PDB file of C-alpha atoms in Angstrom:
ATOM      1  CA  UNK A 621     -19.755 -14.676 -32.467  1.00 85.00           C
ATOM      2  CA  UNK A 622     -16.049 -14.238 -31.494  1.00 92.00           C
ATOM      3  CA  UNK A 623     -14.007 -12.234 -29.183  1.00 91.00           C
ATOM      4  CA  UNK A 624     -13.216 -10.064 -31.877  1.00 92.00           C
ATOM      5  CA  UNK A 625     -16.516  -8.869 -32.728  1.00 93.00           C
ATOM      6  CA  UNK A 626     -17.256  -8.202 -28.857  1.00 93.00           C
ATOM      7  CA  UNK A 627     -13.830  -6.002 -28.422  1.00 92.00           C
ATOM      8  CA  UNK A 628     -15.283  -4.152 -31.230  1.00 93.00           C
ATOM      9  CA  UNK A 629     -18.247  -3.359 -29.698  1.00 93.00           C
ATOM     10  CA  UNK A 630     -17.136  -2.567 -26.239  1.00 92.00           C
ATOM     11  CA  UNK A 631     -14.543  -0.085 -28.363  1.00 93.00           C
ATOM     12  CA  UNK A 632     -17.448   1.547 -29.976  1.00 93.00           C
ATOM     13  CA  UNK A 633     -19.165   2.022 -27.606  1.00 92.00           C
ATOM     14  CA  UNK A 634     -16.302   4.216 -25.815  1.00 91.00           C
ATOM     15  CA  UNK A 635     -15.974   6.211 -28.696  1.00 91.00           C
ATOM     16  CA  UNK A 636     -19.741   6.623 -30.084  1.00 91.00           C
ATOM     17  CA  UNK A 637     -17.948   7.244 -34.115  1.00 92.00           C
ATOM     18  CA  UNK A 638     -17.132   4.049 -36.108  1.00 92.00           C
ATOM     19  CA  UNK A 639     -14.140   5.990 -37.848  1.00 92.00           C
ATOM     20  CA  UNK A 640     -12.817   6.741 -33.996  1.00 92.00           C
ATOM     21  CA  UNK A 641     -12.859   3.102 -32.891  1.00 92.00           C
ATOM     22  CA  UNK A 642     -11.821   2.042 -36.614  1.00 91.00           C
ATOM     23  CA  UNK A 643      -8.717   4.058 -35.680  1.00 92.00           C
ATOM     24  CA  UNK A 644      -8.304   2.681 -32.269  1.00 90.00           C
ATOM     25  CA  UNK A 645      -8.407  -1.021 -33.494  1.00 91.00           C
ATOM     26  CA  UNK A 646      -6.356  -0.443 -36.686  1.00 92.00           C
ATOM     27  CA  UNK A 647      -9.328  -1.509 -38.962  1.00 93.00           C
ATOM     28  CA  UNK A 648     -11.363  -0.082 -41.903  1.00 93.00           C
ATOM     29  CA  UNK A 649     -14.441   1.703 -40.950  1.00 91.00           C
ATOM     30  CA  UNK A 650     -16.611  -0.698 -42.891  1.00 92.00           C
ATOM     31  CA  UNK A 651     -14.553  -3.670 -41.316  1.00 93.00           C
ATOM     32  CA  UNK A 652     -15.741  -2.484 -38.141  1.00 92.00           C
ATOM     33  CA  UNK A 653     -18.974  -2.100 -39.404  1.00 93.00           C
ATOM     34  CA  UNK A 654     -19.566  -5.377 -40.969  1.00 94.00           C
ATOM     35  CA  UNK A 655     -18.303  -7.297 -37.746  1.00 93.00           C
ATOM     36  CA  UNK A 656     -21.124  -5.019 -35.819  1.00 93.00           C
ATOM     37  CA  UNK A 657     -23.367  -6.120 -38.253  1.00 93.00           C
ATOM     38  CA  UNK A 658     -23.017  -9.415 -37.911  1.00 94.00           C
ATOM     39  CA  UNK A 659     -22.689  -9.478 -34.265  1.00 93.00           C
ATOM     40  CA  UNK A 660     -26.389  -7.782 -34.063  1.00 93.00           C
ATOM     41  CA  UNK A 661     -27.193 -10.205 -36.654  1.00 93.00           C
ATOM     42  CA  UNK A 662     -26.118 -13.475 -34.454  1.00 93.00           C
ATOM     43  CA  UNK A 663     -27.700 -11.869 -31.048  1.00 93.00           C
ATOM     44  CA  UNK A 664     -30.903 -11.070 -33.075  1.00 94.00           C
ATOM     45  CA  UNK A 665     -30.365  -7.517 -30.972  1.00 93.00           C
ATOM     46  CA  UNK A 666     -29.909  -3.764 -32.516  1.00 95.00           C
ATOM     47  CA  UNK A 667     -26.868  -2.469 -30.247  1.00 94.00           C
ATOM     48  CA  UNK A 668     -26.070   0.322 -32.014  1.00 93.00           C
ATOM     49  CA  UNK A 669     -28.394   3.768 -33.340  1.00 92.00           C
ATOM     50  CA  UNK A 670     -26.374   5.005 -36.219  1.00 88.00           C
ATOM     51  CA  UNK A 671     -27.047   9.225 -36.786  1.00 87.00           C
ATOM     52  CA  UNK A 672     -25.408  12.132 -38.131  1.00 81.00           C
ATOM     53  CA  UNK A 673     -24.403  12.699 -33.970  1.00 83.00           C
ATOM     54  CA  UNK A 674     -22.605   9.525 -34.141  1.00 88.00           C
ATOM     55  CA  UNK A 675     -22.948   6.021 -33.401  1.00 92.00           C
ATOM     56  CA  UNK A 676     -24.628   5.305 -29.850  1.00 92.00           C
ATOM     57  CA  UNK A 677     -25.833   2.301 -27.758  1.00 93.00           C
ATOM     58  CA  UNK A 678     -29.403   1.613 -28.176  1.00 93.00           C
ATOM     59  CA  UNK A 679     -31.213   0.502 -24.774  1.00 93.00           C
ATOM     60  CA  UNK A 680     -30.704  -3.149 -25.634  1.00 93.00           C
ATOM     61  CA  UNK A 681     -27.217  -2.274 -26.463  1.00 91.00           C
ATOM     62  CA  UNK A 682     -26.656  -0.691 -22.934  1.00 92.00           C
ATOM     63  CA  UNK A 683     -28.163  -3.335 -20.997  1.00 93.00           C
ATOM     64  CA  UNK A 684     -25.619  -6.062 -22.902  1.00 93.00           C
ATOM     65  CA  UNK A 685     -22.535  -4.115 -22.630  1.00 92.00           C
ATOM     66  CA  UNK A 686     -21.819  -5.138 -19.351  1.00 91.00           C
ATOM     67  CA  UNK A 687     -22.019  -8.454 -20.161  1.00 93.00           C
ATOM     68  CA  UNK A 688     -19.891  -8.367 -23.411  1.00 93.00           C
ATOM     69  CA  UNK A 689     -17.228  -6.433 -20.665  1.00 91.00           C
ATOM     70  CA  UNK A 690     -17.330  -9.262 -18.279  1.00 91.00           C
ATOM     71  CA  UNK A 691     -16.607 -11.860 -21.518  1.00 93.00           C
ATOM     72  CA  UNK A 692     -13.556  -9.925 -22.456  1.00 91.00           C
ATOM     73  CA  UNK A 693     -12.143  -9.448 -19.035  1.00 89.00           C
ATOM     74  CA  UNK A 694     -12.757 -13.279 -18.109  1.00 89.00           C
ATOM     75  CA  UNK A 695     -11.118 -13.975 -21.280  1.00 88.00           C
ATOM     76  CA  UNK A 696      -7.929 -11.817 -20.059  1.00 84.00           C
ATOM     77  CA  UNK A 697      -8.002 -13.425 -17.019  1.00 79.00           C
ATOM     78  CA  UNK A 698      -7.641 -16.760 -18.301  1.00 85.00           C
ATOM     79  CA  UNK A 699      -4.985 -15.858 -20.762  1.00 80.00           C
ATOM     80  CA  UNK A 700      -2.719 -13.993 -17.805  1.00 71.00           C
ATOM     81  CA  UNK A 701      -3.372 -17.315 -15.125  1.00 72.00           C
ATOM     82  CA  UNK A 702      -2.476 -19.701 -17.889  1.00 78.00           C
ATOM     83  CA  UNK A 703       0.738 -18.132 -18.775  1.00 68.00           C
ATOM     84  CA  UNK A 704       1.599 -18.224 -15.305  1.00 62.00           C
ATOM     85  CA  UNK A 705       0.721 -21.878 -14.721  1.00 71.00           C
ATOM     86  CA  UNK A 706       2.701 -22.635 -17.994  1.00 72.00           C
ATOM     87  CA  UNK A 707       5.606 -20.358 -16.594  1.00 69.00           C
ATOM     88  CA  UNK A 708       5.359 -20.641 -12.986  1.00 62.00           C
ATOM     89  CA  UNK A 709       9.130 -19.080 -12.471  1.00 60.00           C
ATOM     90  CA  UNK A 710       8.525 -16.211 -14.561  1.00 60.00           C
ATOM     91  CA  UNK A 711       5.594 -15.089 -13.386  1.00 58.00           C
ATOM     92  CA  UNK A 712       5.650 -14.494  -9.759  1.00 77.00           C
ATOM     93  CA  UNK A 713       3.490 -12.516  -6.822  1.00 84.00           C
ATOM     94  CA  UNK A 714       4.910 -11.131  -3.900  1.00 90.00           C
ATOM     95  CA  UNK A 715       2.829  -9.565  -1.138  1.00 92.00           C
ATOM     96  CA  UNK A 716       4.335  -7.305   1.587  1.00 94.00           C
ATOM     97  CA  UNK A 717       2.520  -4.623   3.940  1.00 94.00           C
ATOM     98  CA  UNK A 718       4.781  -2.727   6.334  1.00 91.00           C
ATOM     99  CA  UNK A 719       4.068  -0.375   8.774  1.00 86.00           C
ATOM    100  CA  UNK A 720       3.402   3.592   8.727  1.00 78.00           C
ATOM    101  CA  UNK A 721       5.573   5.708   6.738  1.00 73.00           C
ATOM    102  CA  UNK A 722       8.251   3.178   6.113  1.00 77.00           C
ATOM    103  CA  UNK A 723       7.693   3.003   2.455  1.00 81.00           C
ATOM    104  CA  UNK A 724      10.956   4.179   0.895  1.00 83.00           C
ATOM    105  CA  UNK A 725      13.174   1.383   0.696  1.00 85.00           C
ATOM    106  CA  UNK A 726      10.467  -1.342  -0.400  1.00 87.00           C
ATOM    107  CA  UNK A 727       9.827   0.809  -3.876  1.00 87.00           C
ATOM    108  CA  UNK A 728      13.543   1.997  -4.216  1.00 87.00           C
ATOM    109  CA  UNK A 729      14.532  -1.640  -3.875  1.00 90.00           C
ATOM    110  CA  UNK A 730      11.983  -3.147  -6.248  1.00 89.00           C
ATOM    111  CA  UNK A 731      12.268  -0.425  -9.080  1.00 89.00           C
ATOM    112  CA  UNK A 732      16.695  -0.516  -8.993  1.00 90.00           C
ATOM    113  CA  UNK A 733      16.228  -4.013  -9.152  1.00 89.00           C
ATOM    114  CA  UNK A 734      13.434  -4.464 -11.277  1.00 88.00           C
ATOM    115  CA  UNK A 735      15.097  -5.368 -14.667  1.00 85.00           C
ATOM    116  CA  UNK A 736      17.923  -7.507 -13.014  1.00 88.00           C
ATOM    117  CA  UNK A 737      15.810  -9.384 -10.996  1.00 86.00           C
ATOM    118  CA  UNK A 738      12.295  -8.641 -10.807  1.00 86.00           C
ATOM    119  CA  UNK A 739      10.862  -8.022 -14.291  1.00 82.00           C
ATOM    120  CA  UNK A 740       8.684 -11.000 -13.933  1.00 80.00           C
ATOM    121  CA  UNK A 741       7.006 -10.748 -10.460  1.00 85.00           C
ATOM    122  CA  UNK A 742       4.192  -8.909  -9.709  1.00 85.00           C
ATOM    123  CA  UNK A 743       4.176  -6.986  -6.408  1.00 90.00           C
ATOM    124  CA  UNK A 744       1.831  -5.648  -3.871  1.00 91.00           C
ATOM    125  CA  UNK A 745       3.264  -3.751  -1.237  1.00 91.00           C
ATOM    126  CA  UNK A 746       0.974  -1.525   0.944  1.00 90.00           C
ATOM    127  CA  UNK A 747       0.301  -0.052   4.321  1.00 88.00           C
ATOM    128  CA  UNK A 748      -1.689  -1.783   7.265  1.00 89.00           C
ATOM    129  CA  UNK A 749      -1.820  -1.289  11.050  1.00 89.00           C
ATOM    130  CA  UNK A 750       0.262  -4.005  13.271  1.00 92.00           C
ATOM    131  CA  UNK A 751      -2.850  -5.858  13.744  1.00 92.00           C
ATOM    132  CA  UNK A 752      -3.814  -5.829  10.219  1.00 93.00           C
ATOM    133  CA  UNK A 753      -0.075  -7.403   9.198  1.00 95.00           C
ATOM    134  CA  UNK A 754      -0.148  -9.701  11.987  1.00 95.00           C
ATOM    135  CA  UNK A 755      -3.390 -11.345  10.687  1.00 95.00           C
ATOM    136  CA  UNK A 756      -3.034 -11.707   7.350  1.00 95.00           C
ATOM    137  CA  UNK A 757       0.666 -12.974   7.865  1.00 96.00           C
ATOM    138  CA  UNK A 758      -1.195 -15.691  10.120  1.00 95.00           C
ATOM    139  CA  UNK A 759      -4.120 -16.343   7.298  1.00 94.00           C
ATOM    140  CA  UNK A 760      -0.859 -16.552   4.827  1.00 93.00           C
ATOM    141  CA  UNK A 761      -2.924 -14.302   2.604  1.00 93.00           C
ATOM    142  CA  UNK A 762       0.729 -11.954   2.714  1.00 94.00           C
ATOM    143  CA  UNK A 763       4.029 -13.375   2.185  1.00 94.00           C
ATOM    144  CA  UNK A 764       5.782 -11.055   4.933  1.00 96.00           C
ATOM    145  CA  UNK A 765       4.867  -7.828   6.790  1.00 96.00           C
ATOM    146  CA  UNK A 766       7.432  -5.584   8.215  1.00 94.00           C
ATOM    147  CA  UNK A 767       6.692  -4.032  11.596  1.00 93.00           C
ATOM    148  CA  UNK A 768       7.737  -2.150  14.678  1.00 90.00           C
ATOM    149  CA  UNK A 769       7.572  -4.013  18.033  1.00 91.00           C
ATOM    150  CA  UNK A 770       9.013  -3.198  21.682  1.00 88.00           C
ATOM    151  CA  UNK A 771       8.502  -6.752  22.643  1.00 85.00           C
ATOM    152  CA  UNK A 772       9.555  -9.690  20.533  1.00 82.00           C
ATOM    153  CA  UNK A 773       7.742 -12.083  22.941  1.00 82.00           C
ATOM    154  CA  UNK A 774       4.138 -10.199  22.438  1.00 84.00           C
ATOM    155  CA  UNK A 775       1.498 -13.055  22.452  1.00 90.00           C
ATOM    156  CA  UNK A 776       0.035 -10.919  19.006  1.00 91.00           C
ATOM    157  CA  UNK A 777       2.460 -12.461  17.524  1.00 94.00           C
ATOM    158  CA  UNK A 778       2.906 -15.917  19.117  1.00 92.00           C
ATOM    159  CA  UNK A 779       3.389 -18.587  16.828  1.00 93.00           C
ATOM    160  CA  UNK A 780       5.002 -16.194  13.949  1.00 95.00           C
ATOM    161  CA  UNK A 781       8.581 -15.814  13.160  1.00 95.00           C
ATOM    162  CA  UNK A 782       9.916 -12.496  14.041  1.00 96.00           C
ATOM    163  CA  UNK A 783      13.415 -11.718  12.032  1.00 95.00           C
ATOM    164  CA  UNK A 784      15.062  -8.374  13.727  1.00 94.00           C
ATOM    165  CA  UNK A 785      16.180  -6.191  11.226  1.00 93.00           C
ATOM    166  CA  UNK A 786      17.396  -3.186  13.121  1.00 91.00           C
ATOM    167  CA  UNK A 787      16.812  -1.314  16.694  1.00 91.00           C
ATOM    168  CA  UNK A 788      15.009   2.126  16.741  1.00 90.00           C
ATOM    169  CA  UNK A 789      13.924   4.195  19.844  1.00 90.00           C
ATOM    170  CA  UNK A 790      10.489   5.867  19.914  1.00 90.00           C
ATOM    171  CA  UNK A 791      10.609   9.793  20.205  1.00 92.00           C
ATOM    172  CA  UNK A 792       8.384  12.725  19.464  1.00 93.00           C
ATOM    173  CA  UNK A 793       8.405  14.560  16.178  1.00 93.00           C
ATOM    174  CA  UNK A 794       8.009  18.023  16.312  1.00 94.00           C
ATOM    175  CA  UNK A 795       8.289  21.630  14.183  1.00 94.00           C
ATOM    176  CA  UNK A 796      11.520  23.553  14.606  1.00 93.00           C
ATOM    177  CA  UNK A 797       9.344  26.283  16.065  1.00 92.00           C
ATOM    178  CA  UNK A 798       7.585  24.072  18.481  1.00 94.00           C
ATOM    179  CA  UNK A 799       8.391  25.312  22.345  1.00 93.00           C
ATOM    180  CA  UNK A 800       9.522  21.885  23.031  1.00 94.00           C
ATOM    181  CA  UNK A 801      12.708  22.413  21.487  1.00 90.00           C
ATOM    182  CA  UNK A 802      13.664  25.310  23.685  1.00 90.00           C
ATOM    183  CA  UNK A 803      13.304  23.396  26.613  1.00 91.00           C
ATOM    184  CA  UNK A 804      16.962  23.150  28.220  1.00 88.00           C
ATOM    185  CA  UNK A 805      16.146  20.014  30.695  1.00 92.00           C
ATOM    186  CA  UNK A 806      14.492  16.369  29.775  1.00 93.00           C
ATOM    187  CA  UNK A 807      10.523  16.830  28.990  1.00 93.00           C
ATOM    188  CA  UNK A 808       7.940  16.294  31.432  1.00 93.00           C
ATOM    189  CA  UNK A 809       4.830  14.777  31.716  1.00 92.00           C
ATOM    190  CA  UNK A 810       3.511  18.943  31.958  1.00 93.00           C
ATOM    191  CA  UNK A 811       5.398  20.041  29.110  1.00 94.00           C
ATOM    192  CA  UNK A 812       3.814  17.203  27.096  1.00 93.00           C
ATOM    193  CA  UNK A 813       0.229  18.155  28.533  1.00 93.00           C
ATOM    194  CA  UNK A 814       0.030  21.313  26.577  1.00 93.00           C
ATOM    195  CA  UNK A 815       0.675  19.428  23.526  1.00 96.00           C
ATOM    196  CA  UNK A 816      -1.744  19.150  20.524  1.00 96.00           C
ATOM    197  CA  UNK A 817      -1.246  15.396  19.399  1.00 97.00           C
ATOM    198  CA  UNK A 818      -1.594  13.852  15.560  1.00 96.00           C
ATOM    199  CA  UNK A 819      -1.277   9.953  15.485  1.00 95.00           C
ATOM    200  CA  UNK A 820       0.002   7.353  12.958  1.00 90.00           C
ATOM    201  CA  UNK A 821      -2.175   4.171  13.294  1.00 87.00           C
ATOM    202  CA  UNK A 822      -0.268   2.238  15.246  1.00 87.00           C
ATOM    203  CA  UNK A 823      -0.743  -0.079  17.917  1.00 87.00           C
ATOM    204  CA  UNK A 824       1.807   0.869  20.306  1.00 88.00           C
ATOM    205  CA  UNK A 825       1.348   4.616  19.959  1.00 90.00           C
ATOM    206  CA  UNK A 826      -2.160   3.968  20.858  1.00 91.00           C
ATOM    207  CA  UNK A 827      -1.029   2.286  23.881  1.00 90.00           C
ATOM    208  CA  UNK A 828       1.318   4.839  24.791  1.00 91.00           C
ATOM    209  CA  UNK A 829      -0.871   8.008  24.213  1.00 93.00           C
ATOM    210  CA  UNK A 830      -3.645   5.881  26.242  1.00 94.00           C
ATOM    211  CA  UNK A 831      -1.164   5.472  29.468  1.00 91.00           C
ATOM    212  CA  UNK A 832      -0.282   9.293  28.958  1.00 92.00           C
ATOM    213  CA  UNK A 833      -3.866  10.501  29.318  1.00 93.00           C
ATOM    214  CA  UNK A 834      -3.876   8.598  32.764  1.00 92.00           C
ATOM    215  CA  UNK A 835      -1.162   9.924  34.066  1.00 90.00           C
ATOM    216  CA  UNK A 836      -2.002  13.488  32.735  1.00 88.00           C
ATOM    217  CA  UNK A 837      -5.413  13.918  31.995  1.00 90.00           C
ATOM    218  CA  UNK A 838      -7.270  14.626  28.524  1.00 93.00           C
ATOM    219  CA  UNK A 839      -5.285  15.498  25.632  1.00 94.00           C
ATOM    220  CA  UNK A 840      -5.857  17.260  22.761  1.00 95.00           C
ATOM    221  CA  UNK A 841      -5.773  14.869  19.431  1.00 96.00           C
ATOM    222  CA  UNK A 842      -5.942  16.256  16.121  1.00 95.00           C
ATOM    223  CA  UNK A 843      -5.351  13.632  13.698  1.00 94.00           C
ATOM    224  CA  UNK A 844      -4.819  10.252  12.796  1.00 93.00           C
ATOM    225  CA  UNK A 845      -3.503   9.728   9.778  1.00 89.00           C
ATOM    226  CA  UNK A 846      -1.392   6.892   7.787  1.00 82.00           C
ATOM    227  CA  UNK A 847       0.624   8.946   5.729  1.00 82.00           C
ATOM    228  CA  UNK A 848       4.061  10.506   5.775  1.00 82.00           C
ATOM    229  CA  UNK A 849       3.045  13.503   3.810  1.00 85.00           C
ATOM    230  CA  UNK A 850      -0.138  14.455   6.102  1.00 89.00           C
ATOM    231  CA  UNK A 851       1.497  13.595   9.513  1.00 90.00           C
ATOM    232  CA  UNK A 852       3.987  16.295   8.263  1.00 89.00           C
ATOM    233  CA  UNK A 853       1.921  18.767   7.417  1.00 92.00           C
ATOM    234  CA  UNK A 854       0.107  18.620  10.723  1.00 94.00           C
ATOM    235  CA  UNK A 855       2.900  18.857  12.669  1.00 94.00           C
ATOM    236  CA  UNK A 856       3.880  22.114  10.033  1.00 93.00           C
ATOM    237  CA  UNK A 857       1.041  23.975   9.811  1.00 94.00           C
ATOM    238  CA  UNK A 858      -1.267  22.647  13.019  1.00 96.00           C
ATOM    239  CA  UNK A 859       2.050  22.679  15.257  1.00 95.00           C
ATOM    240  CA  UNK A 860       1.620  19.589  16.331  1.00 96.00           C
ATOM    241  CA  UNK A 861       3.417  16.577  17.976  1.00 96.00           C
ATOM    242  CA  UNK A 862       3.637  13.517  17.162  1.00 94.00           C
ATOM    243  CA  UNK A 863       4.887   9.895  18.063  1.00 93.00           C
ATOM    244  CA  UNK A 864       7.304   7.894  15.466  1.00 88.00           C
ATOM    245  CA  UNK A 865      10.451   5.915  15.612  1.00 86.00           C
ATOM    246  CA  UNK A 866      14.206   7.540  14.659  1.00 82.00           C
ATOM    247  CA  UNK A 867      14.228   4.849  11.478  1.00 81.00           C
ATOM    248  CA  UNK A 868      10.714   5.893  10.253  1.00 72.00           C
ATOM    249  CA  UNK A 869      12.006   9.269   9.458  1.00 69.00           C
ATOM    250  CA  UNK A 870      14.964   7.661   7.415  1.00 72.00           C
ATOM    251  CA  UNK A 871      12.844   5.065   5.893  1.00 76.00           C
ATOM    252  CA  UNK A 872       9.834   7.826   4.873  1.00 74.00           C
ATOM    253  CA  UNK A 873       9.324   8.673   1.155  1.00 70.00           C
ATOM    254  CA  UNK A 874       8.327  11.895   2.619  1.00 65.00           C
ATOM    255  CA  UNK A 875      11.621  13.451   2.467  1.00 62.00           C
ATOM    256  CA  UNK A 876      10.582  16.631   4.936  1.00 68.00           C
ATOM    257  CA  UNK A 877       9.652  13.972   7.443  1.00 73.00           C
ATOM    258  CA  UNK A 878      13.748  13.644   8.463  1.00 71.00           C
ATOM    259  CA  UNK A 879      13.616  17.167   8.988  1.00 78.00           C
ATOM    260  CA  UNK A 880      11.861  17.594  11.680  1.00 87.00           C
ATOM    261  CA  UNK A 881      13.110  18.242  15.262  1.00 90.00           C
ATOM    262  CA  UNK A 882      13.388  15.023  17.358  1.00 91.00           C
ATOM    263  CA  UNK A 883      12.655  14.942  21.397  1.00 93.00           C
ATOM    264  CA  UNK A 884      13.584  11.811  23.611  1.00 93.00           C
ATOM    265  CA  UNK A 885      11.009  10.612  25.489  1.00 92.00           C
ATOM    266  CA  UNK A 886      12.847   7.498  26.820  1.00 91.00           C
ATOM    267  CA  UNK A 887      12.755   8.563  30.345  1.00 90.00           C
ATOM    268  CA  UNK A 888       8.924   8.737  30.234  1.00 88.00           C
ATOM    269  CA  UNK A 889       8.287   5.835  28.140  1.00 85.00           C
ATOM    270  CA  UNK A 890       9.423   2.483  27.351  1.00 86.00           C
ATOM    271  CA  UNK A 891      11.267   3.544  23.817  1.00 89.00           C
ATOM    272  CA  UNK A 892      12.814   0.218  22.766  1.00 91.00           C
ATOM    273  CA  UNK A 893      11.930  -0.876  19.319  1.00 91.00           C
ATOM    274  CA  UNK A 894      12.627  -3.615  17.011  1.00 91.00           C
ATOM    275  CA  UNK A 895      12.065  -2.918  13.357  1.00 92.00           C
ATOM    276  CA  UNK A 896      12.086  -6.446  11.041  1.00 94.00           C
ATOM    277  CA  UNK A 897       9.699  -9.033   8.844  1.00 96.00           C
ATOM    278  CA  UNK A 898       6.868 -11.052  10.303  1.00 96.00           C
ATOM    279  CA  UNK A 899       6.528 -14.227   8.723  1.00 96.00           C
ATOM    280  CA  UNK A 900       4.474 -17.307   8.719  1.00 95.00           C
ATOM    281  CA  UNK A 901       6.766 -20.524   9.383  1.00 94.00           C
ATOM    282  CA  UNK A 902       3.650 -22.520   7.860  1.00 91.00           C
ATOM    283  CA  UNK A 903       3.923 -20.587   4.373  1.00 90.00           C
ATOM    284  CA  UNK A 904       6.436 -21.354   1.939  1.00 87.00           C
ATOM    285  CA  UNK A 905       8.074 -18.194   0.608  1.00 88.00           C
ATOM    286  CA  UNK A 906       9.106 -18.068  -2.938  1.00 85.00           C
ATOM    287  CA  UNK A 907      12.828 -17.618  -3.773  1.00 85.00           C
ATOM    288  CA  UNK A 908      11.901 -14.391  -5.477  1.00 86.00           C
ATOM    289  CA  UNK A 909      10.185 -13.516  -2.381  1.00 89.00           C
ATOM    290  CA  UNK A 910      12.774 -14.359  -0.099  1.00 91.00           C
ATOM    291  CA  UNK A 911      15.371 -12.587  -2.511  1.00 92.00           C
ATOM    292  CA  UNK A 912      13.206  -9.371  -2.319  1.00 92.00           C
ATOM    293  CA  UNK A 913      13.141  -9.410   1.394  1.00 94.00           C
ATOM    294  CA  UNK A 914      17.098  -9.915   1.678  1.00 94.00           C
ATOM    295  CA  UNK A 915      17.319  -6.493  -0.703  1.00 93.00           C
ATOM    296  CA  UNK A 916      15.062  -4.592   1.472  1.00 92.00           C
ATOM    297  CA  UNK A 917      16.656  -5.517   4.524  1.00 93.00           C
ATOM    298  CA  UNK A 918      19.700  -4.739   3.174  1.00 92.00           C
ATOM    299  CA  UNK A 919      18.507  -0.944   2.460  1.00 90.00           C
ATOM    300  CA  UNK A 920      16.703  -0.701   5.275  1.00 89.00           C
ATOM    301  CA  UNK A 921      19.660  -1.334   7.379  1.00 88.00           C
ATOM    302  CA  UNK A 922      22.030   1.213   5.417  1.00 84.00           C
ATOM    303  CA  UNK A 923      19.366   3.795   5.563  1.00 75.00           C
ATOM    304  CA  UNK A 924      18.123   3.349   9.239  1.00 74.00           C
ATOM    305  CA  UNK A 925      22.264   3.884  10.066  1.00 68.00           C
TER     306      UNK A 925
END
């Protein structure tokens, strides 16, 4: 038996014709056939039923597959990790999970610098809540997370390095059509009452929309919702409000997001914000790492001016 002969099967078995997978593996059909052969031979098992239909997995067959699938992927796996123990500076991963919305300027940054400098690493970047971020930066399962805070001293993150990045100020998004906009004074605590609310997961707007329902009452919420695209169209086609940071709407990959009309809310609320990476000063960050951060600063800071 040999890695070979189980490829050929697994192929087979996605195509159900010997000359398909023949084809597929750039062999003759009665190469193929042969190596079957002797694989059945060697397992003492009949995995294929050969008929003018095609060629099919007998019951034995299926029951096997699965294991033949977890050989050939355990085999893959070994092959990728020792390449990257023999080559541990080509072959790099780089974690990073940033807050809602923000996702333009980690992709743009990777992919225009991806031949230059990145061709070799591997990176995840994804979206998480603050508390999410905070703990896996603390576990060190992430290398950095990039988040929004209104006080760098918050015991959430005690014992983590905070690196400011830029300032933003909290603010309602809105449509164009939305009576807010019309308003020709500061909005109050009424005006915001008669509000239908959607809501990012986010700490601090939880917070915020929690101490607005004291002072006012029960409000109407609609959504929550992670994404750019879907906070948008809420706020579109639902009409309505919704809390986010001046920089978010630069930083969004949702380019209708930075259309939308703005209203201050900083005599009502606390709307000081700090925008930067969260980092572990017990984790050792890769120099490909810490290179990748330095670009995405650097965008983030020309697109949040």
């Amino acid at each position: 038996m040999n890695f070979d002969q189980l490829l050929y099967a697994e192929v087979l078995a996605q195509h159900n014709s010997m000359q398909k997978a023949a084809d597929v593996l750039h062999i003759s059909k009665s190469g193929l056939s042969i190596a079957i052969h002797q694989l059945e031979n060697e397992l003492e098992v009949t995995l294929f039923d050969k008929s003018s239909s095609g060629t099919k997995l007998t019951s034995e067959g299926r029951q096997l597959l699965s294991s033949i699938s977890d050989i050939l992927r355990f085999k893959n796996n070994l092959e990728k990790t020792a390449t990257i123990v023999a080559n541990p500076q080509k072959h790099q991963k780089v974690s990073i999970h940033y807050m809602n919305t923000m996702l333009k300027p980690f992709i743009s940054t990777f992919i225009d610098n991806y031949v230059a400098k990145f061709e070799n690493v591997q990176v995840n970047i994804s979206c998480h809540e603050f508390e999410s971020i905070v703990r896996r930066v603390r576990s060190q399962e992430i290398d950095a997370g990039f988040i929004a805070i209104n006080n760098i001293n918050d015991e959430s993150i005690k014992n983590l390095d905070f690196t400011p990045v830029c300032d933003s100020k909290l603010v309602l998004f809105c449509a164009p059509n939305n009576p807010l906009n019309a308003l020709n004074r500061p909005i109050s605590l009424t005006d915001l009452k008669k509000q239908k609310f959607s809501l990012f997961n986010d700490k601090f707007h939880d917070e915020i929309f929690e101490r607005l329902q004291f002072q006012c009452g029960p409000l109407s919420l609609v959504l929550r919702v992670d994404d750019a695209w879907a906070m948008n169209q809420a706020i579109i086609n639902l009409n309505t409000v919704c809390f986010g940071r001046i920089v978010q709407g630069n930083l969004s990959s949702n380019t209708d997001f930075s259309k939308l009309k703005i209203i201050h809310i900083g005599h009502v609320f606390d709307d000081d914000f700090k925008l930067g990476w969260l980092t572990n000063p017990n984790y050792m960050i890769s120099e490909k790492a810490q290179e990748l951060l330095r670009d995405i600063t650097a965008e983030v800071k020309k697109d949040a001016q």
